[in-house]
PDB file of C-alpha atoms in Angstrom:
ATOM      1  CA  ALA A 225      60.552-128.893-146.664  1.00 82.00           C
ATOM      2  CA  LYS A 226      58.678-125.836-145.366  1.00 87.00           C
ATOM      3  CA  VAL A 227      59.812-124.150-142.151  1.00 89.00           C
ATOM      4  CA  ASN A 228      58.420-121.289-140.074  1.00 88.00           C
ATOM      5  CA  THR A 229      60.274-118.216-138.831  1.00 87.00           C
ATOM      6  CA  SER A 230      61.634-120.112-135.835  1.00 89.00           C
ATOM      7  CA  GLY A 231      63.160-122.765-138.078  1.00 88.00           C
ATOM      8  CA  SER A 232      60.661-125.524-137.262  1.00 92.00           C
ATOM      9  CA  GLN A 233      59.570-127.801-140.082  1.00 92.00           C
ATOM     10  CA  ILE A 234      55.839-127.494-140.729  1.00 90.00           C
ATOM     11  CA  ALA A 235      55.471-129.358-144.035  1.00 85.00           C
ATOM     12  CA  LEU A 236      57.396-131.936-146.019  1.00 83.00           C
ATOM     13  CA  LEU A 237      56.807-133.280-149.488  1.00 77.00           C
ATOM     14  CA  THR A 238      58.697-136.414-150.422  1.00 71.00           C
ATOM     15  CA  TYR A 239      58.432-136.625-154.171  1.00 63.00           C
ATOM     16  CA  ALA A 240      58.914-140.174-155.368  1.00 56.00           C
ATOM     17  CA  TYR A 241      59.383-140.416-159.129  1.00 53.00           C
ATOM     18  CA  SER A 242      56.044-141.081-160.830  1.00 45.00           C
ATOM     19  CA  GLY A 243      56.435-139.910-164.406  1.00 46.00           C
ATOM     20  CA  GLY A 244      57.436-136.416-163.333  1.00 65.00           C
ATOM     21  CA  VAL A 245      60.774-134.830-162.539  1.00 71.00           C
ATOM     22  CA  SER A 246      63.540-137.002-161.147  1.00 76.00           C
ATOM     23  CA  GLU A 247      66.319-134.460-160.466  1.00 82.00           C
ATOM     24  CA  MET A 248      65.774-131.089-158.791  1.00 85.00           C
ATOM     25  CA  TRP A 249      68.591-128.559-159.179  1.00 88.00           C
ATOM     26  CA  ARG A 250      67.329-125.061-158.353  1.00 90.00           C
ATOM     27  CA  ILE A 251      64.327-123.634-156.507  1.00 92.00           C
ATOM     28  CA  ALA A 252      62.811-120.127-156.436  1.00 93.00           C
ATOM     29  CA  TYR A 253      59.877-118.681-154.541  1.00 90.00           C
ATOM     30  CA  ASN A 254      58.027-115.405-155.032  1.00 86.00           C
ATOM     31  CA  SER A 255      56.651-114.215-151.689  1.00 83.00           C
ATOM     32  CA  CYS A 256      54.324-111.726-153.390  1.00 83.00           C
ATOM     33  CA  THR A 257      52.615-114.126-155.763  1.00 81.00           C
ATOM     34  CA  ARG A 258      53.257-117.137-153.476  1.00 82.00           C
ATOM     35  CA  GLN A 259      54.440-119.213-156.399  1.00 83.00           C
ATOM     36  CA  GLY A 260      57.305-121.674-156.325  1.00 89.00           C
ATOM     37  CA  VAL A 261      59.325-123.049-159.238  1.00 93.00           C
ATOM     38  CA  ILE A 262      61.837-125.877-159.470  1.00 92.00           C
ATOM     39  CA  ALA A 263      64.448-126.125-162.227  1.00 91.00           C
ATOM     40  CA  CYS A 264      65.179-129.776-162.762  1.00 88.00           C
ATOM     41  CA  GLY A 265      65.952-132.627-165.121  1.00 84.00           C
ATOM     42  CA  ASN A 266      64.655-136.060-165.942  1.00 77.00           C
ATOM     43  CA  TYR A 267      66.093-139.335-167.116  1.00 77.00           C
ATOM     44  CA  MET A 268      62.764-141.028-167.914  1.00 78.00           C
ATOM     45  CA  GLN A 269      60.406-138.295-169.151  1.00 83.00           C
ATOM     46  CA  PRO A 270      60.900-134.957-171.001  1.00 87.00           C
ATOM     47  CA  TYR A 271      60.289-132.601-168.054  1.00 89.00           C
ATOM     48  CA  GLN A 272      62.745-129.866-167.076  1.00 91.00           C
ATOM     49  CA  SER A 273      60.787-127.791-164.554  1.00 91.00           C
ATOM     50  CA  ALA A 274      57.933-127.934-162.085  1.00 90.00           C
ATOM     51  CA  THR A 275      55.694-125.788-159.910  1.00 89.00           C
ATOM     52  CA  PHE A 276      54.725-126.507-156.327  1.00 85.00           C
ATOM     53  CA  ASP A 277      52.021-125.232-153.993  1.00 81.00           C
ATOM     54  CA  THR A 278      52.926-123.536-150.713  1.00 81.00           C
ATOM     55  CA  ASN A 279      51.347-126.301-148.631  1.00 82.00           C
ATOM     56  CA  LEU A 280      53.687-128.789-150.325  1.00 81.00           C
ATOM     57  CA  THR A 281      50.867-131.111-151.279  1.00 80.00           C
ATOM     58  CA  SER A 282      51.802-131.515-154.954  1.00 79.00           C
ATOM     59  CA  ILE A 283      54.364-130.878-157.681  1.00 84.00           C
ATOM     60  CA  THR A 284      53.331-130.276-161.299  1.00 87.00           C
ATOM     61  CA  SER A 285      55.908-131.174-163.953  1.00 89.00           C
ATOM     62  CA  VAL A 286      56.292-129.068-167.111  1.00 92.00           C
ATOM     63  CA  ASN A 287      58.048-129.742-170.418  1.00 92.00           C
ATOM     64  CA  VAL A 288      59.521-126.265-170.847  1.00 93.00           C
ATOM     65  CA  LEU A 289      61.554-127.221-173.916  1.00 92.00           C
ATOM     66  CA  SER A 290      58.584-128.823-175.719  1.00 91.00           C
ATOM     67  CA  THR A 291      60.732-131.770-176.675  1.00 89.00           C
ATOM     68  CA  THR A 292      60.305-135.539-176.677  1.00 88.00           C
ATOM     69  CA  GLU A 293      63.906-135.981-175.522  1.00 87.00           C
ATOM     70  CA  LYS A 294      64.906-136.878-171.978  1.00 85.00           C
ATOM     71  CA  TYR A 295      68.134-135.975-170.160  1.00 85.00           C
ATOM     72  CA  HIS A 296      67.909-132.203-170.506  1.00 87.00           C
ATOM     73  CA  ASP A 297      68.816-130.401-167.269  1.00 88.00           C
ATOM     74  CA  MET A 298      68.291-126.842-166.112  1.00 91.00           C
ATOM     75  CA  ALA A 299      71.344-125.197-164.530  1.00 91.00           C
ATOM     76  CA  LEU A 300      70.116-121.651-163.744  1.00 94.00           C
ATOM     77  CA  LEU A 301      66.850-120.183-162.479  1.00 96.00           C
ATOM     78  CA  ALA A 302      65.399-116.769-161.626  1.00 96.00           C
ATOM     79  CA  ILE A 303      61.873-115.389-161.338  1.00 95.00           C
ATOM     80  CA  ASP A 304      60.042-112.090-161.003  1.00 94.00           C
ATOM     81  CA  ASP A 305      56.344-111.392-160.421  1.00 91.00           C
ATOM     82  CA  THR A 306      55.219-112.537-163.880  1.00 93.00           C
ATOM     83  CA  ASN A 307      58.028-114.442-165.586  1.00 95.00           C
ATOM     84  CA  CYS A 308      60.451-117.278-165.045  1.00 96.00           C
ATOM     85  CA  TYR A 309      63.939-117.434-166.563  1.00 96.00           C
ATOM     86  CA  MET A 310      65.998-120.609-166.917  1.00 94.00           C
ATOM     87  CA  ALA A 311      69.176-121.778-168.593  1.00 92.00           C
ATOM     88  CA  THR A 312      70.100-125.306-169.575  1.00 90.00           C
ATOM     89  CA  ALA A 313      73.315-127.285-169.290  1.00 87.00           C
ATOM     90  CA  ARG A 314      74.896-129.170-172.171  1.00 81.00           C
ATOM     91  CA  GLY A 315      73.873-132.794-171.975  1.00 73.00           C
ATOM     92  CA  VAL A 316      76.312-135.707-172.000  1.00 66.00           C
ATOM     93  CA  THR A 317      73.931-138.053-173.810  1.00 65.00           C
ATOM     94  CA  THR A 318      73.368-138.465-177.547  1.00 58.00           C
ATOM     95  CA  ASN A 319      70.525-135.933-177.619  1.00 68.00           C
ATOM     96  CA  THR A 320      70.408-133.105-180.102  1.00 72.00           C
ATOM     97  CA  THR A 321      72.463-130.028-179.161  1.00 82.00           C
ATOM     98  CA  THR A 322      69.510-127.726-179.866  1.00 86.00           C
ATOM     99  CA  PHE A 323      68.819-127.250-176.158  1.00 91.00           C
ATOM    100  CA  ASP A 324      72.416-126.951-174.906  1.00 90.00           C
ATOM    101  CA  ASN A 325      73.141-123.750-172.954  1.00 91.00           C
ATOM    102  CA  VAL A 326      70.042-121.852-173.962  1.00 94.00           C
ATOM    103  CA  LEU A 327      68.356-119.008-172.084  1.00 97.00           C
ATOM    104  CA  ILE A 328      64.591-119.403-171.785  1.00 97.00           C
ATOM    105  CA  LYS A 329      61.774-117.116-170.666  1.00 98.00           C
ATOM    106  CA  VAL A 330      58.350-118.515-169.750  1.00 97.00           C
ATOM    107  CA  PRO A 331      55.301-117.196-167.864  1.00 95.00           C
ATOM    108  CA  LEU A 332      55.627-117.812-164.129  1.00 94.00           C
ATOM    109  CA  ALA A 333      52.091-119.114-163.738  1.00 91.00           C
ATOM    110  CA  THR A 334      52.314-121.943-166.283  1.00 93.00           C
ATOM    111  CA  LEU A 335      56.009-122.237-167.305  1.00 94.00           C
ATOM    112  CA  SER A 336      54.835-122.601-170.900  1.00 93.00           C
ATOM    113  CA  PRO A 337      54.974-121.583-173.707  1.00 94.00           C
ATOM    114  CA  ASN A 338      58.381-119.936-173.957  1.00 93.00           C
ATOM    115  CA  ALA A 339      58.669-116.305-175.054  1.00 96.00           C
ATOM    116  CA  TYR A 340      62.186-116.934-176.342  1.00 97.00           C
ATOM    117  CA  MET A 341      64.884-119.593-176.313  1.00 96.00           C
ATOM    118  CA  ILE A 342      68.335-118.338-177.321  1.00 95.00           C
ATOM    119  CA  SER A 343      71.944-119.414-176.955  1.00 94.00           C
ATOM    120  CA  ASN A 344      73.513-117.845-173.857  1.00 95.00           C
ATOM    121  CA  GLY A 345      77.186-118.453-174.667  1.00 93.00           C
ATOM    122  CA  HIS A 346      77.985-120.119-171.335  1.00 93.00           C
ATOM    123  CA  ASN A 347      79.390-123.629-171.100  1.00 86.00           C
ATOM    124  CA  PHE A 348      77.429-125.372-168.378  1.00 87.00           C
ATOM    125  CA  ILE A 349      77.840-129.132-168.752  1.00 82.00           C
ATOM    126  CA  GLU A 350      75.785-131.877-167.162  1.00 78.00           C
ATOM    127  CA  CYS A 351      77.441-133.245-163.991  1.00 69.00           C
ATOM    128  CA  THR A 352      80.403-130.826-164.141  1.00 67.00           C
ATOM    129  CA  ASN A 353      78.979-127.395-163.273  1.00 64.00           C
ATOM    130  CA  VAL A 354      80.298-127.206-159.724  1.00 66.00           C
ATOM    131  CA  TYR A 355      84.056-127.666-159.427  1.00 61.00           C
ATOM    132  CA  TYR A 356      84.018-126.912-155.706  1.00 60.00           C
ATOM    133  CA  ASP A 357      81.894-130.035-155.226  1.00 60.00           C
ATOM    134  CA  ALA A 358      84.352-132.924-154.773  1.00 60.00           C
ATOM    135  CA  TYR A 359      82.059-135.230-156.729  1.00 57.00           C
ATOM    136  CA  GLN A 360      81.345-132.727-159.535  1.00 57.00           C
ATOM    137  CA  LYS A 361      77.922-134.256-160.143  1.00 63.00           C
ATOM    138  CA  GLY A 362      75.671-131.225-159.700  1.00 70.00           C
ATOM    139  CA  ASN A 363      73.816-129.545-162.547  1.00 78.00           C
ATOM    140  CA  GLY A 364      72.402-126.561-160.674  1.00 83.00           C
ATOM    141  CA  PHE A 365      74.481-123.417-160.236  1.00 89.00           C
ATOM    142  CA  ASN A 366      73.907-120.194-158.287  1.00 91.00           C
ATOM    143  CA  GLY A 367      74.278-118.042-161.370  1.00 95.00           C
ATOM    144  CA  MET A 368      71.142-116.125-162.412  1.00 97.00           C
ATOM    145  CA  ALA A 369      69.377-113.066-160.987  1.00 97.00           C
ATOM    146  CA  LYS A 370      66.632-110.752-162.236  1.00 97.00           C
ATOM    147  CA  GLY A 371      66.786-107.044-161.422  1.00 96.00           C
ATOM    148  CA  PRO A 372      64.221-104.288-162.063  1.00 96.00           C
ATOM    149  CA  HIS A 373      65.513-103.669-165.583  1.00 97.00           C
ATOM    150  CA  TYR A 374      67.957-106.420-166.507  1.00 98.00           C
ATOM    151  CA  LEU A 375      68.642-110.138-166.254  1.00 98.00           C
ATOM    152  CA  TYR A 376      72.106-111.343-165.252  1.00 98.00           C
ATOM    153  CA  THR A 377      73.865-114.689-165.671  1.00 98.00           C
ATOM    154  CA  TYR A 378      77.138-115.777-164.048  1.00 97.00           C
ATOM    155  CA  ASP A 379      79.336-118.874-164.284  1.00 94.00           C
ATOM    156  CA  GLY A 380      82.070-117.903-161.823  1.00 93.00           C
ATOM    157  CA  ALA A 381      84.172-116.329-164.580  1.00 95.00           C
ATOM    158  CA  MET A 382      81.876-114.406-166.932  1.00 96.00           C
ATOM    159  CA  LEU A 383      79.087-112.068-165.801  1.00 98.00           C
ATOM    160  CA  LYS A 384      76.543-111.315-168.539  1.00 98.00           C
ATOM    161  CA  LYS A 385      73.750-108.748-168.797  1.00 98.00           C
ATOM    162  CA  TRP A 386      70.575-109.362-170.808  1.00 98.00           C
ATOM    163  CA  ASN A 387      67.382-107.589-171.806  1.00 98.00           C
ATOM    164  CA  PRO A 388      64.825-109.764-169.967  1.00 98.00           C
ATOM    165  CA  TRP A 389      61.913-108.824-172.223  1.00 96.00           C
ATOM    166  CA  SER A 390      63.538-109.698-175.558  1.00 97.00           C
ATOM    167  CA  GLY A 391      66.431-111.916-174.512  1.00 97.00           C
ATOM    168  CA  THR A 392      68.880-109.596-176.251  1.00 97.00           C
ATOM    169  CA  PHE A 393      72.465-109.825-174.985  1.00 98.00           C
ATOM    170  CA  ILE A 394      73.721-106.425-173.797  1.00 98.00           C
ATOM    171  CA  ASN A 395      77.276-106.822-172.499  1.00 97.00           C
ATOM    172  CA  SER A 396      79.563-108.869-170.269  1.00 98.00           C
ATOM    173  CA  ILE A 397      82.674-108.663-168.106  1.00 98.00           C
ATOM    174  CA  THR A 398      85.268-111.164-166.931  1.00 97.00           C
ATOM    175  CA  VAL A 399      85.258-111.601-163.140  1.00 96.00           C
ATOM    176  CA  SER A 400      87.871-114.368-162.912  1.00 91.00           C
ATOM    177  CA  ALA A 401      89.877-116.655-165.148  1.00 88.00           C
ATOM    178  CA  ASP A 402      88.183-119.978-164.368  1.00 85.00           C
ATOM    179  CA  SER A 403      84.514-120.927-164.633  1.00 88.00           C
ATOM    180  CA  PHE A 404      82.651-122.815-161.888  1.00 88.00           C
ATOM    181  CA  GLN A 405      85.316-122.361-159.194  1.00 88.00           C
ATOM    182  CA  CYS A 406      82.997-119.999-157.278  1.00 92.00           C
ATOM    183  CA  GLY A 407      79.392-118.873-157.520  1.00 93.00           C
ATOM    184  CA  GLY A 408      76.531-116.804-156.219  1.00 95.00           C
ATOM    185  CA  ILE A 409      74.734-113.778-157.633  1.00 97.00           C
ATOM    186  CA  ALA A 410      72.226-111.241-156.316  1.00 97.00           C
ATOM    187  CA  VAL A 411      70.841-107.933-157.586  1.00 96.00           C
ATOM    188  CA  ASP A 412      69.299-105.008-155.695  1.00 94.00           C
ATOM    189  CA  GLY A 413      66.551-102.523-156.588  1.00 93.00           C
ATOM    190  CA  CYS A 414      69.017-100.277-158.416  1.00 94.00           C
ATOM    191  CA  ASP A 415      70.399-103.109-160.586  1.00 96.00           C
ATOM    192  CA  ASN A 416      73.629-103.248-158.635  1.00 96.00           C
ATOM    193  CA  VAL A 417      75.000-106.773-159.022  1.00 97.00           C
ATOM    194  CA  PHE A 418      76.797-108.794-156.328  1.00 97.00           C
ATOM    195  CA  VAL A 419      78.741-111.939-157.263  1.00 97.00           C
ATOM    196  CA  GLY A 420      80.755-114.447-155.280  1.00 96.00           C
ATOM    197  CA  THR A 421      84.440-114.930-156.074  1.00 96.00           C
ATOM    198  CA  VAL A 422      87.241-117.161-154.829  1.00 93.00           C
ATOM    199  CA  ASN A 423      87.981-114.731-151.987  1.00 93.00           C
ATOM    200  CA  GLY A 424      84.986-112.445-151.497  1.00 95.00           C
ATOM    201  CA  VAL A 425      81.996-110.649-152.998  1.00 96.00           C
ATOM    202  CA  ASN A 426      82.297-108.114-155.821  1.00 96.00           C
ATOM    203  CA  LYS A 427      79.829-105.309-156.452  1.00 96.00           C
ATOM    204  CA  TYR A 428      79.121-103.957-159.957  1.00 97.00           C
ATOM    205  CA  ASP A 429      76.766-101.192-161.040  1.00 97.00           C
ATOM    206  CA  SER A 430      74.030-101.599-163.651  1.00 96.00           C
ATOM    207  CA  SER A 431      76.529-101.046-166.482  1.00 97.00           C
ATOM    208  CA  LEU A 432      78.727-103.819-165.016  1.00 98.00           C
ATOM    209  CA  ALA A 433      81.407-101.365-163.937  1.00 98.00           C
ATOM    210  CA  PHE A 434      83.289-102.578-160.858  1.00 97.00           C
ATOM    211  CA  VAL A 435      82.365-100.659-157.698  1.00 96.00           C
ATOM    212  CA  THR A 436      84.019-102.391-154.745  1.00 94.00           C
ATOM    213  CA  SER A 437      84.535-105.747-153.045  1.00 94.00           C
ATOM    214  CA  LEU A 438      84.440-107.367-149.627  1.00 93.00           C
ATOM    215  CA  THR A 439      86.791-110.138-148.536  1.00 93.00           C
ATOM    216  CA  THR A 440      85.676-113.502-147.158  1.00 95.00           C
ATOM    217  CA  THR A 441      87.671-116.252-145.484  1.00 94.00           C
ATOM    218  CA  ASP A 442      87.471-118.568-148.495  1.00 94.00           C
ATOM    219  CA  THR A 443      85.690-119.294-151.787  1.00 93.00           C
ATOM    220  CA  VAL A 444      82.084-118.055-152.063  1.00 95.00           C
ATOM    221  CA  TYR A 445      79.380-120.446-153.295  1.00 93.00           C
ATOM    222  CA  ASP A 446      76.273-118.266-152.935  1.00 94.00           C
ATOM    223  CA  VAL A 447      75.190-114.747-151.948  1.00 95.00           C
ATOM    224  CA  MET A 448      71.903-113.190-150.861  1.00 94.00           C
ATOM    225  CA  LEU A 449      70.812-109.660-149.983  1.00 93.00           C
ATOM    226  CA  GLY A 450      69.512-109.118-146.446  1.00 90.00           C
ATOM    227  CA  THR A 451      66.582-106.887-145.545  1.00 84.00           C
ATOM    228  CA  GLY A 452      68.882-104.610-143.550  1.00 82.00           C
ATOM    229  CA  GLY A 453      71.265-103.989-146.426  1.00 80.00           C
ATOM    230  CA  GLU A 454      73.790-106.640-145.429  1.00 88.00           C
ATOM    231  CA  ILE A 455      75.133-109.245-147.822  1.00 92.00           C
ATOM    232  CA  PHE A 456      74.892-112.869-146.733  1.00 95.00           C
ATOM    233  CA  ALA A 457      77.559-115.113-148.215  1.00 95.00           C
ATOM    234  CA  CYS A 458      78.274-118.800-147.760  1.00 94.00           C
ATOM    235  CA  GLY A 459      81.163-120.823-149.039  1.00 92.00           C
ATOM    236  CA  ASN A 460      83.976-123.186-148.221  1.00 90.00           C
ATOM    237  CA  GLY A 461      83.557-123.678-144.467  1.00 91.00           C
ATOM    238  CA  PHE A 462      81.810-120.398-143.641  1.00 94.00           C
ATOM    239  CA  VAL A 463      78.575-118.425-143.552  1.00 94.00           C
ATOM    240  CA  SER A 464      78.917-114.657-143.138  1.00 92.00           C
ATOM    241  CA  ALA A 465      76.812-111.523-142.889  1.00 92.00           C
ATOM    242  CA  LEU A 466      78.960-108.930-144.637  1.00 90.00           C
ATOM    243  CA  PRO A 467      78.538-105.203-143.900  1.00 85.00           C
ATOM    244  CA  LEU A 468      76.604-102.930-146.221  1.00 73.00           C
ATOM    245  CA  PHE A 469      78.513-101.875-149.331  1.00 69.00           C
ATOM    246  CA  SER A 470      79.079 -98.135-149.488  1.00 57.00           C
TER     247      SER A 470
END
């Protein structure tokens, strides 16, 4: 759905399966380039992503993995002005493990071909990525963000820092003991990183050194930076605008 600034729906695209994507897990939109990307999966065709136009008249499916196999799902998604970054979940079918938990970089305009596809060391698993969902059937996770200089991935326990141009792993820190119990990640123009935890939002600098934290009423599922410097967080029974970190 597309809404205007007053919250009114002005466009709606109902995408019935027709040889394209059948499961949509993450969405990202670049307001500068006016491009939208969906990270998804498919149980009938080998498509794992798609682009959409801003008028919501069509969706174009893309086989990012260049595979003939079905049942590969994307768990993470982030974009910048020229590139798109995705990460897969481990499938529960009999497919090859080649595409399990890999980090992928593709051009934003076409989503193909990939510049790199490397193991990311996380353990996202199809249908079990979101423990705070009572049904535990989701594949998408709020766990990837692109800053000016680095790419970051997060699974609720481990926060990792990557070179976005080469895909080289740089370093990581442990935020909590258990993966997938909380989520949410955002990065500002100085590569400060903000992640959701079971009781608040933590701030780390570009070297992943802890800076400070803000407390929320319950577990955080997602975070977003506001235009006025505030941090928006949503989670178990709440939505909050947190004050600016000092």
